[in-house]
GROMACS .gro file of C-alpha atoms in nm:
model
  494
    1MET     CA    1   4.595  30.767  14.635
    2GLY     CA    2   4.724  31.118  14.712
    3ARG     CA    3   4.564  31.355  14.957
    4LEU     CA    4   4.423  31.574  14.677
    5THR     CA    5   4.281  31.276  14.497
    6ARG     CA    6   4.110  31.163  14.817
    7VAL     CA    7   3.957  31.512  14.860
    8TYR     CA    8   3.821  31.510  14.502
    9ALA     CA    9   3.684  31.163  14.551
   10ALA     CA   10   3.511  31.273  14.872
   11LEU     CA   11   3.362  31.579  14.698
   12ALA     CA   12   3.241  31.357  14.415
   13VAL     CA   13   3.064  31.131  14.668
   14VAL     CA   14   2.905  31.435  14.836
   15ALA     CA   15   2.795  31.574  14.498
   16ALA     CA   16   2.650  31.242  14.395
   17ALA     CA   17   2.468  31.212  14.727
   18ALA     CA   18   2.332  31.566  14.687
   19ALA     CA   19   2.211  31.490  14.336
   20VAL     CA   20   2.038  31.176  14.462
   21ALA     CA   21   1.889  31.381  14.749
   22VAL     CA   22   1.751  31.641  14.505
   23VAL     CA   23   1.593  31.370  14.290
   24VAL     CA   24   1.447  31.202  14.601
   25ALA     CA   25   1.326  31.540  14.733
   26ARG     CA   26   1.159  31.617  14.403
   27ARG     CA   27   0.993  31.279  14.398
   28ARG     CA   28   0.885  31.323  14.756
   29GLY     CA   29   0.759  31.675  14.675
   30LYS     CA   30   0.552  31.534  14.394
   31GLY     CA   31   0.411  31.273  14.625
   32THR     CA   32   0.358  31.531  14.899
   33LYS     CA   33   0.148  31.752  14.668
   34TRP     CA   34  -0.117  31.482  14.618
   35GLY     CA   35  -0.061  31.349  14.968
   36LYS     CA   36  -0.153  31.689  15.114
   37VAL     CA   37  -0.447  31.722  14.873
   38GLY     CA   38  -0.565  31.378  14.984
   39GLU     CA   39  -0.540  31.477  15.351
   40ILE     CA   40  -0.747  31.793  15.297
   41LEU     CA   41  -1.004  31.601  15.089
   42THR     CA   42  -1.041  31.325  15.350
   43GLU     CA   43  -1.091  31.589  15.620
   44ILE     CA   44  -1.361  31.765  15.412
   45GLU     CA   45  -1.543  31.439  15.338
   46LYS     CA   46  -1.544  31.355  15.707
   47LYS     CA   47  -1.666  31.698  15.822
   48CYS     CA   48  -1.932  31.727  15.549
   49ALA     CA   49  -2.069  31.377  15.610
   50THR     CA   50  -2.449  31.358  15.638
   51PRO     CA   51  -2.544  31.001  15.729
   52VAL     CA   52  -2.919  30.938  15.753
   53ALA     CA   53  -2.901  30.909  16.135
   54ARG     CA   54  -2.754  31.259  16.156
   55LEU     CA   55  -3.010  31.400  15.912
   56ARG     CA   56  -3.289  31.261  16.132
   57GLN     CA   57  -3.136  31.446  16.427
   58VAL     CA   58  -3.119  31.769  16.221
   59ALA     CA   59  -3.488  31.723  16.129
   60ASP     CA   60  -3.578  31.670  16.496
   61ALA     CA   61  -3.387  31.987  16.588
   62MET     CA   62  -3.574  32.178  16.315
   63ALA     CA   63  -3.911  32.057  16.452
   64VAL     CA   64  -3.809  32.158  16.809
   65GLU     CA   65  -3.711  32.507  16.689
   66MET     CA   66  -4.043  32.536  16.502
   67HIS     CA   67  -4.235  32.464  16.823
   68ALA     CA   68  -4.024  32.719  17.014
   69GLY     CA   69  -4.071  32.988  16.747
   70LEU     CA   70  -4.449  32.935  16.747
   71ALA     CA   71  -4.459  32.962  17.128
   72SER     CA   72  -4.303  33.309  17.154
   73ASP     CA   73  -4.129  33.578  16.951
   74GLY     CA   74  -3.755  33.547  17.008
   75GLY     CA   75  -3.796  33.196  17.148
   76SER     CA   76  -3.607  33.042  16.858
   77LYS     CA   77  -3.358  33.117  16.582
   78LEU     CA   78  -3.657  33.047  16.353
   79LYS     CA   79  -3.877  33.357  16.348
   80MET     CA   80  -4.192  33.157  16.257
   81LEU     CA   81  -4.365  33.477  16.140
   82LEU     CA   82  -4.743  33.499  16.122
   83SER     CA   83  -4.838  33.585  15.764
   84TYR     CA   84  -5.205  33.655  15.851
   85VAL     CA   85  -5.293  33.450  15.543
   86ASP     CA   86  -5.578  33.231  15.664
   87ASN     CA   87  -5.755  33.170  15.332
   88LEU     CA   88  -5.552  33.012  15.056
   89PRO     CA   89  -5.682  33.015  14.697
   90THR     CA   90  -5.944  32.748  14.625
   91GLY     CA   91  -5.978  32.786  14.248
   92ASP     CA   92  -6.314  32.962  14.277
   93GLU     CA   93  -6.159  33.311  14.246
   94ASN     CA   94  -6.304  33.537  13.978
   95GLY     CA   95  -6.209  33.874  13.836
   96VAL     CA   96  -5.906  34.091  13.762
   97PHE     CA   97  -5.631  34.125  14.023
   98TYR     CA   98  -5.293  34.293  14.026
   99ALA     CA   99  -4.962  34.200  14.185
  100LEU     CA  100  -4.641  34.388  14.256
  101ASP     CA  101  -4.335  34.171  14.317
  102LEU     CA  102  -4.047  34.370  14.471
  103GLY     CA  103  -3.754  34.149  14.564
  104GLY     CA  104  -3.436  34.313  14.437
  105THR     CA  105  -3.302  34.558  14.184
  106ASN     CA  106  -3.594  34.480  13.951
  107PHE     CA  107  -3.962  34.459  14.029
  108ARG     CA  108  -4.250  34.313  13.832
  109VAL     CA  109  -4.608  34.429  13.793
  110LEU     CA  110  -4.866  34.170  13.691
  111ARG     CA  111  -5.237  34.144  13.629
  112VAL     CA  112  -5.430  33.822  13.608
  113LEU     CA  113  -5.780  33.743  13.490
  114LEU     CA  114  -5.927  33.463  13.700
  115GLY     CA  115  -6.219  33.261  13.566
  116GLY     CA  116  -6.318  33.043  13.860
  117LYS     CA  117  -6.300  32.663  13.861
  118GLU     CA  118  -6.352  32.639  13.485
  119GLY     CA  119  -6.140  32.928  13.358
  120ARG     CA  120  -5.861  32.925  13.620
  121VAL     CA  121  -5.593  33.184  13.518
  122THR     CA  122  -5.764  33.286  13.195
  123LYS     CA  123  -5.502  33.544  13.103
  124GLN     CA  124  -5.204  33.716  13.260
  125GLU     CA  125  -4.977  34.004  13.161
  126TYR     CA  126  -4.666  34.139  13.328
  127GLN     CA  127  -4.392  34.393  13.292
  128GLU     CA  128  -4.047  34.404  13.451
  129VAL     CA  129  -3.894  34.734  13.560
  130SER     CA  130  -3.536  34.810  13.670
  131ILE     CA  131  -3.486  35.039  13.967
  132PRO     CA  132  -3.227  35.311  13.903
  133PRO     CA  133  -2.934  35.268  14.150
  134HIS     CA  134  -2.975  35.617  14.300
  135LEU     CA  135  -3.331  35.532  14.411
  136MET     CA  136  -3.199  35.236  14.615
  137LEU     CA  137  -3.011  35.483  14.834
  138GLY     CA  138  -3.238  35.789  14.824
  139GLY     CA  139  -3.562  35.872  15.006
  140SER     CA  140  -3.867  35.659  15.068
  141ASN     CA  141  -4.104  35.882  14.870
  142GLU     CA  142  -3.878  35.880  14.564
  143LEU     CA  143  -3.862  35.498  14.553
  144PHE     CA  144  -4.234  35.440  14.608
  145ASP     CA  145  -4.329  35.720  14.365
  146PHE     CA  146  -4.117  35.548  14.099
  147ILE     CA  147  -4.290  35.213  14.168
  148ALA     CA  148  -4.640  35.367  14.176
  149ALA     CA  149  -4.575  35.555  13.848
  150ALA     CA  150  -4.472  35.228  13.678
  151LEU     CA  151  -4.785  35.062  13.818
  152ALA     CA  152  -5.004  35.348  13.692
  153ARG     CA  153  -4.852  35.321  13.341
  154PHE     CA  154  -4.916  34.946  13.347
  155VAL     CA  155  -5.282  35.001  13.447
  156GLU     CA  156  -5.323  35.235  13.149
  157THR     CA  157  -5.245  34.943  12.914
  158GLU     CA  158  -5.546  34.741  13.040
  159GLY     CA  159  -5.726  34.570  12.753
  160ASP     CA  160  -6.104  34.535  12.745
  161GLU     CA  161  -6.095  34.185  12.895
  162PHE     CA  162  -5.924  34.326  13.206
  163ARG     CA  163  -6.185  34.596  13.271
  164ILE     CA  164  -6.282  34.638  13.638
  165PRO     CA  165  -6.662  34.654  13.705
  166GLU     CA  166  -6.802  35.002  13.763
  167GLY     CA  167  -6.766  35.125  14.122
  168ARG     CA  168  -6.502  34.870  14.216
  169GLN     CA  169  -6.149  34.945  14.329
  170ARG     CA  170  -5.855  34.758  14.176
  171GLU     CA  171  -5.696  34.519  14.425
  172LEU     CA  172  -5.327  34.437  14.456
  173GLY     CA  173  -5.118  34.163  14.616
  174PHE     CA  174  -4.779  34.307  14.720
  175THR     CA  175  -4.488  34.061  14.736
  176PHE     CA  176  -4.219  34.236  14.939
  177SER     CA  177  -3.912  34.017  14.988
  178PHE     CA  178  -3.739  34.211  15.265
  179PRO     CA  179  -3.754  34.155  15.643
  180VAL     CA  180  -4.090  34.285  15.763
  181LYS     CA  181  -4.278  34.266  16.091
  182GLN     CA  182  -4.625  34.184  15.966
  183LEU     CA  183  -4.908  34.349  16.162
  184SER     CA  184  -5.203  34.217  15.960
  185LEU     CA  185  -5.262  34.071  15.616
  186ALA     CA  186  -5.225  34.417  15.457
  187SER     CA  187  -4.973  34.591  15.680
  188GLY     CA  188  -4.616  34.541  15.792
  189THR     CA  189  -4.324  34.755  15.907
  190LEU     CA  190  -3.983  34.727  15.744
  191ILE     CA  191  -3.723  34.584  15.984
  192LYS     CA  192  -3.422  34.647  15.757
  193TRP     CA  193  -3.331  34.674  15.391
  194THR     CA  194  -3.112  34.408  15.225
  195LYS     CA  195  -2.993  34.338  14.866
  196GLY     CA  196  -2.818  34.672  14.821
  197PHE     CA  197  -3.104  34.900  14.935
  198CYS     CA  198  -3.033  35.158  15.204
  199ILE     CA  199  -3.323  35.401  15.252
  200GLU     CA  200  -3.322  35.496  15.618
  201ASP     CA  201  -3.655  35.678  15.632
  202THR     CA  202  -3.846  35.362  15.527
  203VAL     CA  203  -3.713  35.152  15.818
  204GLY     CA  204  -3.982  35.117  16.086
  205GLN     CA  205  -4.251  35.239  15.845
  206ASP     CA  206  -4.548  35.041  15.715
  207VAL     CA  207  -4.454  34.962  15.354
  208VAL     CA  208  -4.821  34.928  15.253
  209VAL     CA  209  -4.891  35.281  15.380
  210GLU     CA  210  -4.586  35.408  15.186
  211LEU     CA  211  -4.705  35.241  14.864
  212THR     CA  212  -5.069  35.352  14.916
  213LYS     CA  213  -4.966  35.719  14.962
  214ALA     CA  214  -4.753  35.697  14.646
  215MET     CA  215  -5.045  35.549  14.448
  216GLU     CA  216  -5.269  35.830  14.572
  217ARG     CA  217  -5.010  36.086  14.456
  218GLN     CA  218  -5.031  35.919  14.112
  219GLY     CA  219  -5.412  35.936  14.119
  220LEU     CA  220  -5.425  35.555  14.106
  221ASN     CA  221  -5.733  35.406  14.273
  222MET     CA  222  -5.590  35.075  14.395
  223ARG     CA  223  -5.602  34.894  14.730
  224VAL     CA  224  -5.330  34.668  14.870
  225THR     CA  225  -5.530  34.365  14.985
  226ALA     CA  226  -5.238  34.139  15.081
  227LEU     CA  227  -4.874  34.198  15.178
  228VAL     CA  228  -4.683  33.872  15.137
  229ASN     CA  229  -4.336  33.725  15.149
  230ASP     CA  230  -4.226  33.548  14.828
  231THR     CA  231  -4.238  33.207  14.999
  232VAL     CA  232  -4.597  33.266  15.112
  233GLY     CA  233  -4.679  33.372  14.754
  234THR     CA  234  -4.526  33.048  14.625
  235LEU     CA  235  -4.743  32.852  14.869
  236ALA     CA  236  -5.056  33.034  14.748
  237GLY     CA  237  -4.967  32.977  14.382
  238GLY     CA  238  -4.898  32.611  14.455
  239ARG     CA  239  -5.228  32.564  14.642
  240TYR     CA  240  -5.419  32.717  14.348
  241GLU     CA  241  -5.275  32.447  14.121
  242ASP     CA  242  -5.301  32.162  14.373
  243ASN     CA  243  -5.523  32.140  14.680
  244ASP     CA  244  -5.275  31.918  14.863
  245VAL     CA  245  -4.998  32.181  14.879
  246LEU     CA  246  -4.911  32.234  15.246
  247VAL     CA  247  -4.549  32.352  15.226
  248ALA     CA  248  -4.351  32.589  15.002
  249VAL     CA  249  -3.973  32.600  14.981
  250ILE     CA  250  -3.752  32.841  14.791
  251LEU     CA  251  -3.405  32.716  14.700
  252GLY     CA  252  -3.237  32.980  14.489
  253THR     CA  253  -2.981  33.249  14.571
  254GLY     CA  254  -3.132  33.242  14.919
  255THR     CA  255  -3.366  32.996  15.085
  256ASN     CA  256  -3.682  32.997  15.295
  257ALA     CA  257  -3.988  32.786  15.374
  258ALA     CA  258  -4.353  32.849  15.459
  259TYR     CA  259  -4.627  32.605  15.553
  260VAL     CA  260  -4.990  32.582  15.668
  261GLU     CA  261  -5.023  32.553  16.048
  262ARG     CA  262  -5.335  32.501  16.260
  263ALA     CA  263  -5.411  32.834  16.428
  264ASN     CA  264  -5.466  32.662  16.764
  265ALA     CA  265  -5.109  32.526  16.749
  266ILE     CA  266  -4.962  32.879  16.762
  267PRO     CA  267  -4.937  32.981  17.132
  268LYS     CA  268  -4.807  33.329  17.045
  269TRP     CA  269  -5.116  33.402  16.833
  270HIS     CA  270  -5.354  33.600  17.056
  271GLY     CA  271  -5.602  33.719  16.795
  272LEU     CA  272  -5.936  33.567  16.704
  273LEU     CA  273  -5.903  33.226  16.543
  274SER     CA  274  -5.960  33.243  16.169
  275LYS     CA  275  -6.269  33.094  16.011
  276SER     CA  276  -6.057  32.836  15.832
  277GLY     CA  277  -5.870  32.749  16.152
  278ASP     CA  278  -5.543  32.778  15.956
  279MET     CA  279  -5.256  33.025  15.939
  280VAL     CA  280  -4.966  33.031  15.696
  281ILE     CA  281  -4.632  33.058  15.877
  282ASN     CA  282  -4.326  33.216  15.717
  283MET     CA  283  -4.046  33.021  15.887
  284GLU     CA  284  -3.744  33.227  15.776
  285TRP     CA  285  -3.566  32.890  15.800
  286GLY     CA  286  -3.236  33.022  15.659
  287ASN     CA  287  -3.158  33.132  16.016
  288PHE     CA  288  -3.183  32.776  16.155
  289LYS     CA  289  -2.877  32.687  16.360
  290SER     CA  290  -2.780  32.366  16.542
  291SER     CA  291  -2.465  32.198  16.674
  292LEU     CA  292  -2.576  31.900  16.462
  293LEU     CA  293  -2.509  32.082  16.134
  294PRO     CA  294  -2.190  31.955  15.966
  295ILE     CA  295  -1.986  32.275  15.964
  296THR     CA  296  -1.625  32.300  15.837
  297GLU     CA  297  -1.354  32.561  15.883
  298TYR     CA  298  -1.445  32.695  15.537
  299ASP     CA  299  -1.804  32.761  15.649
  300GLU     CA  300  -1.682  32.924  15.970
  301ALA     CA  301  -1.449  33.157  15.779
  302LEU     CA  302  -1.720  33.242  15.524
  303ASP     CA  303  -1.963  33.323  15.807
  304PHE     CA  304  -1.706  33.531  15.998
  305GLU     CA  305  -1.627  33.742  15.689
  306SER     CA  306  -1.993  33.784  15.587
  307LEU     CA  307  -2.211  34.092  15.638
  308ASN     CA  308  -2.419  33.900  15.897
  309PRO     CA  309  -2.183  33.681  16.104
  310GLY     CA  310  -2.362  33.427  16.322
  311GLU     CA  311  -2.685  33.465  16.121
  312GLN     CA  312  -2.840  33.261  15.838
  313ILE     CA  313  -2.614  32.961  15.911
  314TYR     CA  314  -2.845  32.708  15.744
  315GLU     CA  315  -2.875  32.931  15.436
  316LYS     CA  316  -2.495  32.953  15.414
  317LEU     CA  317  -2.478  32.572  15.391
  318ILE     CA  318  -2.754  32.506  15.139
  319SER     CA  319  -2.830  32.806  14.915
  320GLY     CA  320  -2.704  32.915  14.576
  321MET     CA  321  -2.540  33.231  14.709
  322TYR     CA  322  -2.279  33.031  14.898
  323LEU     CA  323  -2.212  32.686  14.744
  324GLY     CA  324  -1.967  32.810  14.479
  325GLU     CA  325  -1.788  33.024  14.738
  326ILE     CA  326  -1.734  32.721  14.966
  327VAL     CA  327  -1.578  32.532  14.671
  328ARG     CA  328  -1.350  32.830  14.600
  329ARG     CA  329  -1.228  32.839  14.961
  330ILE     CA  330  -1.145  32.468  14.955
  331LEU     CA  331  -0.953  32.503  14.626
  332LEU     CA  332  -0.767  32.806  14.764
  333ARG     CA  333  -0.644  32.612  15.067
  334MET     CA  334  -0.531  32.324  14.843
  335ALA     CA  335  -0.348  32.573  14.619
  336GLN     CA  336  -0.178  32.735  14.919
  337GLU     CA  337  -0.077  32.417  15.100
  338SER     CA  338  -0.002  32.175  14.816
  339SER     CA  339   0.072  32.393  14.510
  340LEU     CA  340  -0.224  32.226  14.340
  341PHE     CA  341  -0.224  32.479  14.056
  342GLY     CA  342   0.151  32.546  14.049
  343GLU     CA  343   0.403  32.719  14.275
  344VAL     CA  344   0.215  33.051  14.262
  345VAL     CA  345  -0.142  33.067  14.392
  346PRO     CA  346  -0.368  33.195  14.108
  347GLN     CA  347  -0.465  33.553  14.191
  348LYS     CA  348  -0.827  33.518  14.086
  349LEU     CA  349  -0.873  33.223  14.320
  350GLU     CA  350  -0.826  33.467  14.609
  351ILE     CA  351  -1.127  33.683  14.506
  352PRO     CA  352  -1.435  33.608  14.723
  353PHE     CA  353  -1.748  33.494  14.536
  354ILE     CA  354  -1.573  33.489  14.197
  355LEU     CA  355  -1.676  33.123  14.158
  356ARG     CA  356  -2.055  33.130  14.148
  357THR     CA  357  -2.287  32.834  14.194
  358PRO     CA  358  -2.390  32.823  13.823
  359HIS     CA  359  -2.017  32.778  13.739
  360MET     CA  360  -1.994  32.503  14.001
  361SER     CA  361  -2.305  32.335  13.858
  362ALA     CA  362  -2.161  32.344  13.503
  363MET     CA  363  -1.839  32.175  13.624
  364HIS     CA  364  -2.029  31.922  13.835
  365HIS     CA  365  -2.246  31.819  13.537
  366ASP     CA  366  -1.949  31.787  13.297
  367SER     CA  367  -1.979  31.441  13.139
  368SER     CA  368  -1.707  31.482  12.872
  369PRO     CA  369  -1.426  31.221  12.890
  370ASP     CA  370  -1.156  31.484  12.945
  371LEU     CA  371  -1.372  31.715  13.161
  372LYS     CA  372  -1.333  31.995  12.907
  373ILE     CA  373  -1.600  32.216  13.070
  374VAL     CA  374  -1.412  32.198  13.402
  375ALA     CA  375  -1.087  32.297  13.224
  376ASN     CA  376  -1.258  32.592  13.054
  377LYS     CA  377  -1.427  32.718  13.372
  378LEU     CA  378  -1.099  32.701  13.568
  379LYS     CA  379  -0.926  32.892  13.288
  380ASP     CA  380  -1.197  33.152  13.217
  381ILE     CA  381  -1.307  33.226  13.575
  382LEU     CA  382  -1.001  33.155  13.788
  383GLY     CA  383  -0.721  33.207  13.534
  384ILE     CA  384  -0.591  32.852  13.592
  385HIS     CA  385  -0.442  32.714  13.269
  386SER     CA  386  -0.335  32.363  13.163
  387THR     CA  387  -0.473  32.148  13.445
  388SER     CA  388  -0.429  31.772  13.451
  389LEU     CA  389  -0.727  31.536  13.425
  390LYS     CA  390  -0.651  31.426  13.783
  391THR     CA  391  -0.685  31.788  13.901
  392ARG     CA  392  -1.011  31.835  13.710
  393ARG     CA  393  -1.152  31.516  13.863
  394LEU     CA  394  -1.059  31.649  14.206
  395VAL     CA  395  -1.253  31.973  14.136
  396VAL     CA  396  -1.563  31.773  14.037
  397ASN     CA  397  -1.525  31.566  14.355
  398ILE     CA  398  -1.521  31.882  14.571
  399CYS     CA  399  -1.833  32.016  14.390
  400ASP     CA  400  -2.002  31.683  14.462
  401ILE     CA  401  -1.923  31.691  14.835
  402VAL     CA  402  -2.043  32.051  14.883
  403ALA     CA  403  -2.358  32.022  14.666
  404LYS     CA  404  -2.473  31.694  14.816
  405ARG     CA  405  -2.420  31.814  15.172
  406GLY     CA  406  -2.644  32.113  15.090
  407ALA     CA  407  -2.909  31.901  14.919
  408ARG     CA  408  -2.921  31.645  15.200
  409LEU     CA  409  -2.949  31.916  15.467
  410ALA     CA  410  -3.231  32.083  15.270
  411ALA     CA  411  -3.409  31.745  15.258
  412ALA     CA  412  -3.368  31.714  15.636
  413GLY     CA  413  -3.531  32.057  15.678
  414ILE     CA  414  -3.833  31.953  15.469
  415TYR     CA  415  -3.852  31.627  15.667
  416GLY     CA  416  -3.854  31.836  15.988
  417ILE     CA  417  -4.156  32.034  15.863
  418LEU     CA  418  -4.337  31.712  15.768
  419LYS     CA  419  -4.266  31.576  16.117
  420LYS     CA  420  -4.410  31.891  16.275
  421LEU     CA  421  -4.725  31.847  16.064
  422GLY     CA  422  -4.750  31.475  16.139
  423ARG     CA  423  -4.706  31.398  15.768
  424ASP     CA  424  -4.398  31.179  15.823
  425THR     CA  425  -4.612  30.872  15.890
  426LEU     CA  426  -4.892  30.695  15.703
  427SER     CA  427  -5.241  30.809  15.791
  428SER     CA  428  -5.569  30.635  15.736
  429PRO     CA  429  -5.704  30.718  15.486
  430LYS     CA  430  -5.380  30.800  15.303
  431GLN     CA  431  -5.315  31.174  15.279
  432ARG     CA  432  -5.118  31.326  14.993
  433THR     CA  433  -4.875  31.604  15.087
  434VAL     CA  434  -4.732  31.837  14.822
  435VAL     CA  435  -4.430  32.065  14.864
  436ALA     CA  436  -4.428  32.357  14.617
  437MET     CA  437  -4.066  32.425  14.524
  438ASP     CA  438  -3.932  32.738  14.359
  439GLY     CA  439  -3.582  32.872  14.291
  440GLY     CA  440  -3.306  32.838  14.033
  441LEU     CA  441  -3.083  32.617  14.250
  442TYR     CA  442  -3.346  32.343  14.265
  443GLU     CA  443  -3.468  32.397  13.908
  444HIS     CA  444  -3.135  32.412  13.724
  445TYR     CA  445  -2.883  32.217  13.938
  446SER     CA  446  -3.018  31.869  13.864
  447ILE     CA  447  -2.760  31.674  14.071
  448PHE     CA  448  -2.863  31.889  14.370
  449SER     CA  449  -3.239  31.839  14.317
  450GLU     CA  450  -3.207  31.464  14.249
  451CYS     CA  451  -3.000  31.424  14.567
  452LEU     CA  452  -3.258  31.622  14.769
  453ASN     CA  453  -3.547  31.410  14.636
  454ASN     CA  454  -3.365  31.079  14.697
  455THR     CA  455  -3.261  31.184  15.049
  456LEU     CA  456  -3.617  31.284  15.142
  457ASN     CA  457  -3.738  30.945  15.017
  458ASP     CA  458  -3.473  30.771  15.233
  459LEU     CA  459  -3.581  30.969  15.539
  460LEU     CA  460  -3.953  30.904  15.486
  461GLY     CA  461  -3.927  30.540  15.385
  462GLU     CA  462  -4.080  30.395  15.070
  463GLU     CA  463  -4.446  30.384  15.182
  464VAL     CA  464  -4.466  30.737  15.323
  465ALA     CA  465  -4.250  30.875  15.040
  466SER     CA  466  -4.519  30.759  14.794
  467THR     CA  467  -4.760  31.011  14.955
  468VAL     CA  468  -4.519  31.311  14.946
  469VAL     CA  469  -4.466  31.502  14.621
  470ILE     CA  470  -4.222  31.785  14.543
  471LYS     CA  471  -4.366  32.000  14.265
  472LEU     CA  472  -4.179  32.273  14.081
  473ALA     CA  473  -4.378  32.596  14.116
  474ASN     CA  474  -4.228  32.834  13.865
  475ASP     CA  475  -4.277  33.203  13.943
  476GLY     CA  476  -4.520  33.123  14.220
  477SER     CA  477  -4.458  33.440  14.416
  478GLY     CA  478  -4.594  33.695  14.166
  479VAL     CA  479  -4.911  33.514  14.059
  480GLY     CA  480  -4.946  33.390  14.419
  481ALA     CA  481  -4.972  33.749  14.545
  482ALA     CA  482  -5.251  33.824  14.292
  483LEU     CA  483  -5.430  33.505  14.402
  484LEU     CA  484  -5.406  33.609  14.768
  485ALA     CA  485  -5.551  33.948  14.678
  486ALA     CA  486  -5.838  33.753  14.518
  487SER     CA  487  -5.891  33.511  14.808
  488HIS     CA  488  -5.899  33.806  15.053
  489SER     CA  489  -6.087  34.050  14.829
  490GLN     CA  490  -6.301  34.315  14.997
  491TYR     CA  491  -6.580  34.217  14.754
  492LEU     CA  492  -6.603  33.853  14.862
  493GLU     CA  493  -6.925  33.753  15.031
  494ARG     CA  494  -6.809  33.684  15.384
   0.00000   0.00000   0.00000
């Protein structure tokens, strides 16, 4: 063999080896894609794990924080706010009462006709009003004048059955779902606006005084009898329907809980003890924080980039505002590190909060053989086309991990409240405990709600679980405010 021939032969061997190397590299690359995905998934499963033993510890930590928050203001991450609601509806309430439910860019005005034990809520009417964007950023008078004018127009449509007896003032329950330092049942100063509102001259002012002045400017003779948080309203509405309601939980875009506490178990309460001996506590439980919470790097990044870093940690793990966003962040990392959706990371996948929890719920509930709903959501929302069935199954798996972690942690929170109330054990005679539940996350995300219910049963044990009921309380906060106006009416015989 000549020298040239030997060179060609050597080059041929090198070329062949290179070709084999490329094939091997491609094969390895293919394996590496799913290998990396598997690594990330295993890590997420481990960090999101919520074994029952850990949930019991979370519940204990919740109960400890509740005690600390009741002992002193600022003593806990849980604010444990006094609502000054000491009389919950009994069913005996009679007459016509109004409610104003202000919790976002819309507000609702309601009136209810209460007919006592026999008639219950005989009739109710409501109207929803959108707040023009410029009023969310303007002056306090302008906003409250707009609300009072809508209320006055609503009063003008009163039918004969809603007539107020001669000489009586109309009474209103005001649901105000913004951070407020409550001073009494019918007064509270605004701590800060949220949900897109920014009206500086209202901050530090009593919102009941602001509304009352606006009603006077409209010539509307109406008295605000009760200022309530939406969770407290849900508790009142729940109690009206069922005497055994002790706790209310909202699981929607945000989350919160309220419950009935014995007044003598509130060291920071220095006023006269109420006649009933009870006081409803607004926990503001979204701000619960503990080293026991199963937090991942995705949660840490979400919190760091949020408008309130270090705050509302529990809410960021369990509420509808954040679940879809956590799923998006996990998918983004998989796309970046394993080319899960191709060599180029889909642009839309990089947009925060583009994947909302209702989208996540739709994918999670997809029962079609080829996961067609998952494919459509990935395409329509994230611009990800032609995914494999294996990829779609992975997406459902991630939804499952994130949703069930949230549901199980929410169950642990409820268990913590029951422990604080001594309702986590059997009593003699048996006591029934009802939790009034409101919010779209619980109502519409059935895998989430089923997981929450099953987890609570596991924590309580079969016997105790038979005495605890979670009841859906639709739209409790609006009617609840009217009921609280009724149960604290100035015309009640004290």
